[in-house]
Amino acid sequence: AYVRGLESAGIISTLKHFAAYSASRGARNHAPVPIGPRELADVILPPFEMAVRDGGARSVMAAYNDIDGLPAHAHTGLLTQLLRDEWQFTGTVVADYFGVAFLESAHGLADSPAGAALVALAAGVDVELPAVRCFGAEGLPENLLNRAALRVLTQKCELGLLDGELPAAPTTVDLDPPLMRSLARQLAEESVVLLSNTAGALPLRPDIRIAVVGPLSDDPAAMLGCYAFPRHVGIEHPELPLGVAIPTLIEALRTELPDAVFVTDVADADVCVAAVGDRSGLFGRGTSGEGCDAADLELPEGQGELIDALVATGTPVVLTLFTGRPYALGRWKDRLAATVQAFFPGEEGGPAVAGVLSGRVNPSGRLPVSIPYAPGAQPWTYLAPPLGLRNDASTIDPTPLHAFGHGLSYTTFAWDAPEADTTELPTDGGETTVRLTVRNTGERPGTEVVQLYVHDPVARVARPVVRLVGYARVELAAGESAEIHATFHADLASYTGPEGHRIVEPGALELHFGASSAEIRHTVPLTLTGEERRVGHDRQLRCDVRVK
């Protein structure tokens, strides 16, 4: 959707970082990626493929990392054979900053800038960024330079950049218009995740006595990621103003709860709201952000000890997290009154979180990652085969405290048993529509997020126990109901088989309707019939889910 929005506005969207940048060894920036071809194909590449085929992305940025020893900027199989030949991509491939030069200085694939340029151009890189260091070398093959130049000039022609004199730039530009702030507020409100709410501690009473504490309680930096201008460049110029209004949490709560009494002594409060997490920055100038890696998933800068001290007072503690990564919270399981995860919610994040705490906003965010129990948890997604889950073969329990897809609401929902048009699908293109009715059984409006997972009990390779294939946000008034229609195509059961190509095989499947990857509420058994079928780039990529 993000790619479609950019492209529909006449902007060339660039996908980054292609590929596997998110799967580095030890979760270190730029580090090698020792990933196998099957995990690369089935986990890393599908979002890029969907953004190219269904989103219409016209640019791709190569990643800094190597994949099993081959740097992405030199990966002909990735940038040409897969991206262009198989996916039929016709746009431009751009380097990440200094990515071409790194082929010489960091990866050791060349002994000169010219050598690095030759490797990158041959692999399929069209544009060197941020400046010409390697592509300007003498003696580079004319055919490779022409190929790259043609791709770039074609896009400039499509954008009208070569049609003549460009219109004069406006003398002033409003970088923060009301419409954008309204959208920022909506995005923030819909993204906040209520992780826990013990005995209904939230929403807060309008007249409550409240202590708002923590290093991020009155800091606008809590709202912004490392590529927001104030944290990207402004962090080096502390004498400059932010340039845009960014309400802090305590400022937003004072506006949200005008009848509340704000106190500074925790012992004098009915509730303590503790704001902790990250300050974003780049390359060591923050606790989270590009080049600011974490040795473990303990909250940084001693914030865990602060939470311990607050909990020890006996005052109910509502933990609010502004973070760039998921941190381990198992240490405080069942000891907090409530937990709210906001990540970096943007310029309107303070009012959004305050709205959730007050109850003006009924939280509807769901976790796009798992929240680990212990700080030593290894980076891992929910896409684990059986031996990746808790078992008797290991003393380490990787079960997260809160699973992928988890999120609570201030209202309740009931799901009727689903019904399928058919439970037998031929492997050569069969599909079925499954219908599920959701009811708001509470006393206030709310949004339920119905998640559809597929489970493959027996396959030719070890498969994830569950894999998300579709979801629907269902907005319902109190007492209202709606019917979810999910159309599942046999192609959505495909995976990379032992021979290295993607297949749909006959056999049993299960569709799981869940409130998270760990909270499955209904199961629909399916059977794929017919012969094993090989599928390619033209396969069905998405499960069409509609709310009626």
XYZ file of C-alpha atoms in Angstrom:
548
model
C 0.000 0.000 0.000
C 2.871 2.385 0.796
C 4.467 1.685 -2.586
C 1.152 2.121 -4.416
C 0.605 5.448 -2.692
C 4.001 6.791 -3.710
C 3.740 5.535 -7.274
C 0.202 6.893 -7.694
C 1.555 10.337 -6.763
C 4.126 10.204 -9.567
C 6.997 9.353 -7.224
C 9.413 6.526 -7.942
C 9.481 4.370 -4.815
C 12.716 2.627 -3.846
C 12.654 -0.696 -1.996
C 15.440 -1.179 0.528
C 17.546 -3.058 1.363
C 17.618 -5.797 -1.252
C 18.061 -8.275 0.283
C 18.381 -9.976 3.696
C 19.710 -6.852 5.445
C 17.323 -7.681 8.296
C 18.801 -11.142 8.877
C 22.431 -10.381 9.677
C 24.541 -12.528 11.964
C 24.143 -11.348 15.541
C 21.721 -8.624 14.390
C 24.714 -6.351 13.671
C 24.506 -3.566 11.118
C 26.196 -4.441 7.775
C 27.102 -7.877 9.136
C 27.198 -11.031 6.981
C 23.976 -12.946 6.367
C 24.561 -16.720 6.541
C 21.044 -17.444 5.355
C 20.075 -20.467 3.308
C 18.472 -20.154 -0.132
C 15.141 -21.531 1.108
C 14.760 -19.036 3.950
C 15.848 -16.269 1.598
C 13.199 -17.299 -0.932
C 10.339 -17.977 1.485
C 10.840 -15.327 4.188
C 12.991 -12.461 2.918
C 12.036 -12.087 -0.734
C 8.186 -12.256 -0.808
C 7.620 -8.693 0.521
C 9.946 -7.330 -2.177
C 8.230 -9.456 -4.807
C 4.807 -8.189 -3.752
C 6.008 -4.573 -3.772
C 7.415 -4.997 -7.295
C 4.562 -6.986 -8.821
C 1.496 -5.750 -6.953
C 2.809 -2.394 -5.779
C 4.561 -1.273 -8.954
C 7.859 -0.211 -7.364
C 10.238 1.219 -9.950
C 13.487 1.318 -7.991
C 15.391 -1.061 -5.738
C 18.348 -0.326 -3.450
C 20.970 -3.030 -3.022
C 21.885 -4.012 0.538
C 25.248 -3.544 2.245
C 25.470 -7.125 3.445
C 26.700 -10.248 1.777
C 24.446 -13.289 1.423
C 26.379 -16.466 2.099
C 29.559 -14.642 1.099
C 28.295 -12.791 -1.980
C 27.667 -9.042 -1.420
C 24.324 -7.819 -2.700
C 26.015 -5.110 -4.810
C 27.840 -7.879 -6.668
C 24.999 -10.410 -6.738
C 24.081 -11.043 -10.380
C 21.697 -13.796 -9.341
C 19.794 -11.378 -7.127
C 19.916 -8.109 -9.106
C 19.610 -9.486 -12.632
C 18.517 -13.108 -12.814
C 15.865 -12.874 -10.085
C 14.855 -9.215 -10.096
C 14.868 -8.542 -13.830
C 14.664 -11.895 -15.596
C 12.204 -13.664 -13.295
C 10.280 -10.791 -11.705
C 10.345 -8.716 -14.925
C 11.492 -5.580 -13.088
C 12.349 -2.777 -15.547
C 13.333 0.052 -13.206
C 16.620 1.158 -11.690
C 18.859 -0.470 -9.112
C 20.627 2.066 -6.916
C 23.507 1.552 -4.529
C 23.223 2.128 -0.850
C 25.597 4.860 0.315
C 29.162 3.795 -0.550
C 27.880 0.288 -1.300
C 29.871 0.086 -4.538
C 33.042 1.342 -2.882
C 32.545 -1.173 -0.089
C 33.100 -3.958 -2.613
C 36.732 -2.848 -2.459
C 37.114 -1.477 1.070
C 34.876 -3.809 3.102
C 34.167 -6.991 1.133
C 37.466 -7.493 -0.663
C 35.929 -8.267 -4.062
C 38.042 -5.678 -5.889
C 41.429 -4.010 -5.552
C 40.476 -0.612 -6.964
C 37.466 1.689 -7.454
C 37.377 0.691 -11.107
C 37.299 -2.968 -10.144
C 34.435 -2.358 -7.728
C 32.534 -0.462 -10.442
C 32.990 -3.299 -12.910
C 31.650 -5.874 -10.450
C 28.623 -3.733 -9.499
C 27.721 -2.706 -13.053
C 27.968 -6.283 -14.257
C 25.724 -7.472 -11.415
C 23.060 -4.892 -12.265
C 23.684 -1.759 -10.157
C 22.733 1.330 -12.220
C 23.411 4.270 -9.895
C 26.298 4.840 -7.489
C 25.433 6.792 -4.331
C 26.039 9.210 -2.694
C 28.653 10.437 -5.196
C 30.665 9.142 -8.116
C 33.727 7.420 -6.710
C 33.826 4.201 -8.695
C 31.522 4.599 -11.715
C 33.621 7.513 -12.996
C 36.734 5.399 -13.438
C 38.309 5.128 -16.880
C 38.191 1.967 -18.932
C 34.822 0.618 -17.827
C 32.975 -1.417 -20.492
C 30.838 0.849 -22.654
C 27.999 -1.656 -22.874
C 27.597 -1.777 -19.083
C 27.682 2.005 -18.781
C 25.149 2.360 -21.602
C 22.835 -0.176 -19.980
C 22.862 1.681 -16.662
C 22.521 5.103 -18.313
C 19.586 3.942 -20.433
C 17.673 2.737 -17.382
C 18.227 6.012 -15.526
C 17.439 8.244 -18.512
C 14.303 6.247 -19.275
C 12.938 6.986 -15.829
C 13.858 10.656 -16.096
C 11.951 10.793 -19.392
C 8.950 9.120 -17.803
C 8.967 11.764 -15.067
C 9.264 14.601 -17.577
C 12.612 15.719 -16.189
C 14.141 15.998 -19.674
C 11.269 17.897 -21.296
C 12.768 21.344 -20.858
C 12.986 23.959 -18.163
C 11.510 22.832 -14.873
C 8.955 25.030 -13.101
C 10.362 27.326 -10.462
C 10.378 25.915 -6.958
C 7.964 27.584 -4.533
C 9.545 30.137 -2.229
C 7.957 28.564 0.847
C 6.857 25.013 1.520
C 4.666 23.923 4.421
C 6.322 20.723 5.583
C 3.734 20.146 8.308
C 0.283 20.975 6.900
C -2.885 20.180 8.889
C -3.793 17.247 6.642
C -0.448 15.590 7.271
C -0.725 16.112 11.020
C -4.185 14.575 10.915
C -2.834 11.538 9.084
C 0.089 11.353 11.498
C -2.380 11.288 14.403
C -4.455 8.538 12.777
C -1.368 6.416 12.040
C -0.113 6.816 15.581
C -3.460 6.036 17.182
C -3.931 2.898 15.093
C -0.388 1.648 15.711
C -0.256 1.820 19.524
C -0.426 -1.695 21.012
C -1.962 -2.438 24.402
C 0.137 -5.385 25.551
C -1.403 -5.970 28.979
C -4.117 -4.469 31.166
C -4.268 -6.110 34.581
C -7.678 -5.858 36.251
C -8.743 -3.059 33.939
C -6.148 -0.497 35.071
C -6.748 1.340 31.801
C -8.442 3.558 30.761
C -7.402 6.044 33.435
C -10.128 7.844 35.405
C -10.573 11.508 34.408
C -9.899 12.711 37.993
C -7.028 10.352 38.787
C -3.914 11.377 40.731
C -1.097 10.549 38.371
C 2.700 10.609 38.444
C 4.334 10.666 35.016
C 7.973 9.633 35.298
C 10.805 8.157 33.290
C 13.500 9.506 30.960
C 11.102 9.804 28.005
C 8.120 11.325 29.830
C 8.911 14.883 28.743
C 11.169 14.349 25.728
C 9.998 14.838 22.109
C 12.843 12.569 20.977
C 10.785 9.662 22.321
C 8.501 9.954 19.305
C 11.023 9.958 16.457
C 13.102 7.361 14.651
C 16.689 7.933 13.562
C 15.770 9.092 10.055
C 13.481 11.877 11.277
C 15.344 15.125 10.629
C 15.670 16.185 14.302
C 17.344 12.851 15.134
C 19.246 12.427 11.876
C 20.802 15.890 11.530
C 19.382 17.994 14.340
C 20.993 15.795 16.981
C 24.334 17.331 15.933
C 22.929 20.858 16.287
C 21.276 21.013 19.715
C 21.112 24.791 19.530
C 18.498 24.616 16.761
C 14.735 24.279 17.395
C 12.856 21.180 16.309
C 11.004 23.102 13.621
C 7.709 21.273 14.167
C 5.517 20.840 17.244
C 6.051 17.445 18.894
C 4.018 17.153 22.108
C 5.668 15.044 24.793
C 3.764 12.393 26.714
C 3.270 14.480 29.844
C 2.182 17.506 27.810
C -0.330 15.361 25.942
C -1.633 13.781 29.158
C -2.188 17.198 30.747
C -4.298 18.122 27.729
C -6.037 14.755 27.632
C -6.870 14.653 31.360
C -7.610 18.247 32.410
C -9.283 17.126 35.661
C -6.445 14.828 36.738
C -4.020 15.800 39.492
C -0.386 15.488 38.407
C 2.005 14.784 41.266
C 5.761 14.276 41.428
C 5.844 11.792 44.322
C 5.014 8.286 43.227
C 3.769 7.366 46.697
C 1.184 10.168 46.458
C -0.275 8.905 43.166
C -3.123 6.567 42.279
C -1.116 5.402 39.279
C 2.372 5.875 37.918
C 2.881 6.187 34.153
C 6.495 5.287 33.353
C 7.829 6.319 29.944
C 10.935 4.353 28.960
C 12.651 3.102 25.827
C 15.073 4.475 23.263
C 16.525 7.721 22.046
C 17.152 7.221 18.370
C 20.324 8.226 16.592
C 22.865 7.066 14.066
C 26.125 5.210 14.609
C 26.375 5.400 18.368
C 24.543 8.685 18.888
C 21.492 6.909 20.294
C 20.375 3.652 21.855
C 18.505 2.615 18.709
C 18.883 3.406 15.041
C 21.236 2.651 12.181
C 24.599 1.592 13.583
C 23.258 1.462 17.169
C 23.082 -2.281 17.732
C 22.155 -4.031 20.974
C 24.144 -6.756 22.715
C 20.941 -8.059 24.296
C 17.306 -7.068 24.614
C 17.498 -5.531 28.090
C 16.056 -2.030 28.286
C 18.984 0.383 27.848
C 20.641 2.788 30.274
C 19.485 1.131 33.504
C 15.799 1.647 32.834
C 15.018 -1.844 34.091
C 16.208 -0.842 37.558
C 13.936 2.214 37.419
C 10.939 -0.013 36.656
C 11.920 -2.338 39.528
C 12.008 0.618 41.922
C 8.645 1.923 40.742
C 6.969 -1.473 41.048
C 8.431 -1.847 44.562
C 6.525 1.242 45.748
C 3.236 -0.611 45.472
C 1.713 2.112 43.294
C 0.203 0.597 40.111
C 2.630 1.137 37.240
C 1.525 1.660 33.637
C 4.574 1.066 31.461
C 4.695 2.992 28.181
C 7.407 2.012 25.735
C 8.834 4.250 23.006
C 11.356 1.980 21.320
C 13.062 1.126 18.078
C 13.118 -2.587 18.842
C 11.195 -5.025 21.043
C 12.703 -5.303 24.529
C 12.377 -8.200 26.970
C 9.601 -7.595 29.489
C 9.280 -10.994 31.165
C 10.991 -9.641 34.288
C 7.792 -7.706 35.062
C 5.211 -10.258 33.989
C 2.077 -9.865 36.137
C 3.742 -7.036 38.120
C 2.596 -4.118 35.969
C -0.870 -2.568 35.951
C -0.702 -2.213 32.166
C 1.828 -2.103 29.325
C 1.570 0.060 26.214
C 3.972 -0.375 23.277
C 4.268 2.608 20.953
C 7.630 2.013 19.196
C 8.457 5.405 17.568
C 4.946 6.778 16.871
C 5.852 10.060 15.139
C 5.050 13.709 15.750
C 1.533 12.955 17.013
C 2.654 9.999 19.136
C 2.287 11.822 22.451
C -1.412 12.636 21.940
C -2.006 9.159 20.503
C -0.561 7.362 23.528
C -2.314 9.776 25.884
C -5.556 9.009 24.059
C -5.072 5.301 24.627
C -4.290 5.843 28.314
C -7.384 8.017 28.780
C -9.657 5.752 26.766
C -10.471 8.327 24.109
C -8.727 5.942 21.718
C -9.670 2.282 21.854
C -6.346 0.569 21.029
C -6.297 -1.495 17.857
C -2.588 -1.935 17.121
C -1.144 -5.425 16.778
C 2.462 -6.516 17.184
C 4.471 -6.785 13.927
C 7.170 -8.540 15.979
C 7.162 -10.662 19.111
C 8.008 -9.217 22.544
C 10.640 -11.515 24.094
C 10.442 -12.853 27.611
C 14.162 -12.797 28.398
C 16.868 -10.337 27.257
C 19.061 -13.105 25.854
C 16.439 -14.139 23.298
C 17.970 -14.529 19.865
C 16.520 -12.469 17.012
C 13.832 -14.703 15.552
C 10.515 -14.318 13.849
C 7.301 -16.177 14.558
C 7.991 -18.218 11.398
C 9.577 -21.100 13.288
C 9.313 -24.815 12.481
C 8.514 -27.142 15.400
C 12.128 -27.462 16.577
C 12.349 -23.668 16.734
C 9.711 -23.642 19.475
C 9.951 -24.746 23.084
C 10.814 -28.438 23.383
C 12.527 -30.928 25.682
C 15.710 -30.996 23.577
C 16.869 -27.643 24.965
C 16.865 -25.847 28.305
C 16.228 -22.510 26.585
C 12.581 -21.560 26.166
C 12.208 -19.168 23.199
C 8.482 -18.599 23.799
C 7.840 -14.836 23.630
C 6.035 -12.953 26.349
C 3.714 -11.500 23.704
C 3.414 -13.200 20.325
C 3.397 -11.739 16.832
C -0.038 -10.256 16.147
C -0.922 -9.712 19.824
C -2.840 -6.648 20.974
C -5.682 -5.920 23.399
C -8.795 -3.724 23.243
C -11.095 -1.968 25.703
C -14.036 -3.896 24.312
C -14.681 -7.594 23.699
C -15.361 -9.565 20.543
C -16.911 -12.923 19.740
C -16.075 -14.953 16.626
C -18.559 -17.411 15.160
C -17.315 -20.661 13.689
C -16.094 -20.141 10.106
C -17.652 -21.781 7.063
C -15.857 -22.625 3.817
C -17.319 -22.897 0.301
C -15.263 -26.036 -0.182
C -12.536 -27.812 1.744
C -10.954 -29.567 -1.264
C -8.760 -27.487 -3.557
C -6.920 -28.712 -6.659
C -3.250 -27.809 -6.602
C -3.537 -26.272 -10.080
C -5.305 -23.053 -9.068
C -8.082 -24.060 -6.716
C -9.460 -21.594 -4.192
C -12.082 -21.370 -1.491
C -13.789 -18.521 0.339
C -14.101 -18.826 4.099
C -16.626 -16.692 5.996
C -16.362 -15.702 9.639
C -18.719 -13.451 11.625
C -17.218 -11.141 14.274
C -19.364 -9.413 16.925
C -18.547 -6.548 19.256
C -19.908 -7.885 22.541
C -18.701 -4.932 24.626
C -20.151 -1.545 25.464
C -18.037 0.711 23.256
C -16.867 0.867 19.633
C -13.697 -0.990 18.803
C -11.585 -2.553 16.097
C -10.814 -6.265 15.979
C -7.963 -7.570 13.842
C -8.765 -11.008 12.442
C -5.619 -12.831 11.342
C -5.517 -15.792 8.948
C -2.631 -18.230 9.236
C -1.856 -21.371 7.261
C -0.488 -24.533 8.850
C 1.071 -27.303 6.747
C 1.222 -30.478 8.900
C 3.386 -32.553 6.520
C 5.717 -31.145 3.875
C 8.930 -32.061 2.081
C 10.921 -29.557 4.140
C 10.519 -28.283 7.723
C 7.837 -25.603 7.538
C 6.792 -22.826 9.943
C 4.104 -23.986 12.338
C 1.967 -21.028 11.248
C 2.410 -18.376 8.562
C 0.295 -15.247 8.190
C -1.430 -15.053 4.793
C -4.141 -12.457 5.425
C -5.859 -10.213 7.940
C -8.711 -7.748 8.284
C -9.266 -4.731 10.543
C -12.922 -4.838 11.547
C -14.370 -1.619 12.994
C -17.558 -2.297 14.944
C -19.914 -0.265 17.086
C -21.072 -1.797 20.348
C -23.333 -4.744 19.544
C -22.538 -4.584 15.818
C -21.327 -7.541 13.731
C -19.630 -8.008 10.386
C -18.754 -10.930 8.159
C -15.189 -11.562 7.024
C -14.716 -13.149 3.596
C -11.237 -14.601 3.057
C -10.423 -16.158 -0.323
C -7.599 -18.662 0.023
C -5.826 -19.767 -3.159
C -3.811 -22.972 -3.392
C -0.774 -20.916 -4.435
C -0.638 -19.464 -0.917
C 0.455 -22.885 0.329
C 3.513 -22.868 -1.936
C 7.040 -23.098 -0.585
C 10.557 -23.757 -1.811
C 11.051 -27.503 -2.016
C 14.178 -29.665 -1.786
C 15.021 -29.088 -5.461
C 15.173 -25.300 -4.940
C 12.016 -24.248 -6.781
C 8.607 -23.261 -5.432
C 5.936 -25.954 -5.335
C 2.328 -26.561 -4.368
C 1.950 -30.143 -3.209
C -1.129 -32.247 -2.474
C -2.050 -33.079 1.106
C -3.661 -31.713 4.241
C -3.642 -28.030 5.228
C -5.214 -26.049 8.024
C -6.398 -22.447 8.011
C -6.132 -20.894 11.454
C -8.136 -17.824 12.423
C -6.324 -16.142 15.283
C -6.108 -13.042 17.429
C -2.334 -13.553 17.239
C 0.060 -16.210 16.001
C -0.261 -17.899 19.407
C -4.001 -17.383 20.011
C -5.798 -19.464 17.402
C -9.568 -19.371 17.797
C -10.846 -21.425 14.866
C -9.365 -23.986 12.469
C -10.630 -24.910 9.013
C -9.151 -28.149 7.585
C -8.419 -28.198 3.852
C -7.138 -30.798 1.426
C -5.076 -30.030 -1.670
C -5.731 -32.578 -4.416
C -3.995 -33.426 -7.664
C -0.347 -33.453 -8.695
C 2.529 -31.478 -7.283
C 2.794 -28.245 -9.241
C 5.692 -25.870 -9.751
C 4.769 -22.171 -9.455
C 6.637 -18.996 -10.290
C 6.393 -15.233 -10.217
C 2.869 -15.292 -11.646
C 1.460 -17.155 -8.632
C -1.202 -15.696 -6.351
C 0.654 -13.678 -3.708
C -2.122 -12.336 -1.486
C -5.171 -13.643 0.290
C -8.090 -11.378 -0.545
C -9.824 -10.514 2.750
C -12.979 -8.375 2.729
C -15.281 -7.071 5.457
C -19.010 -7.164 4.692
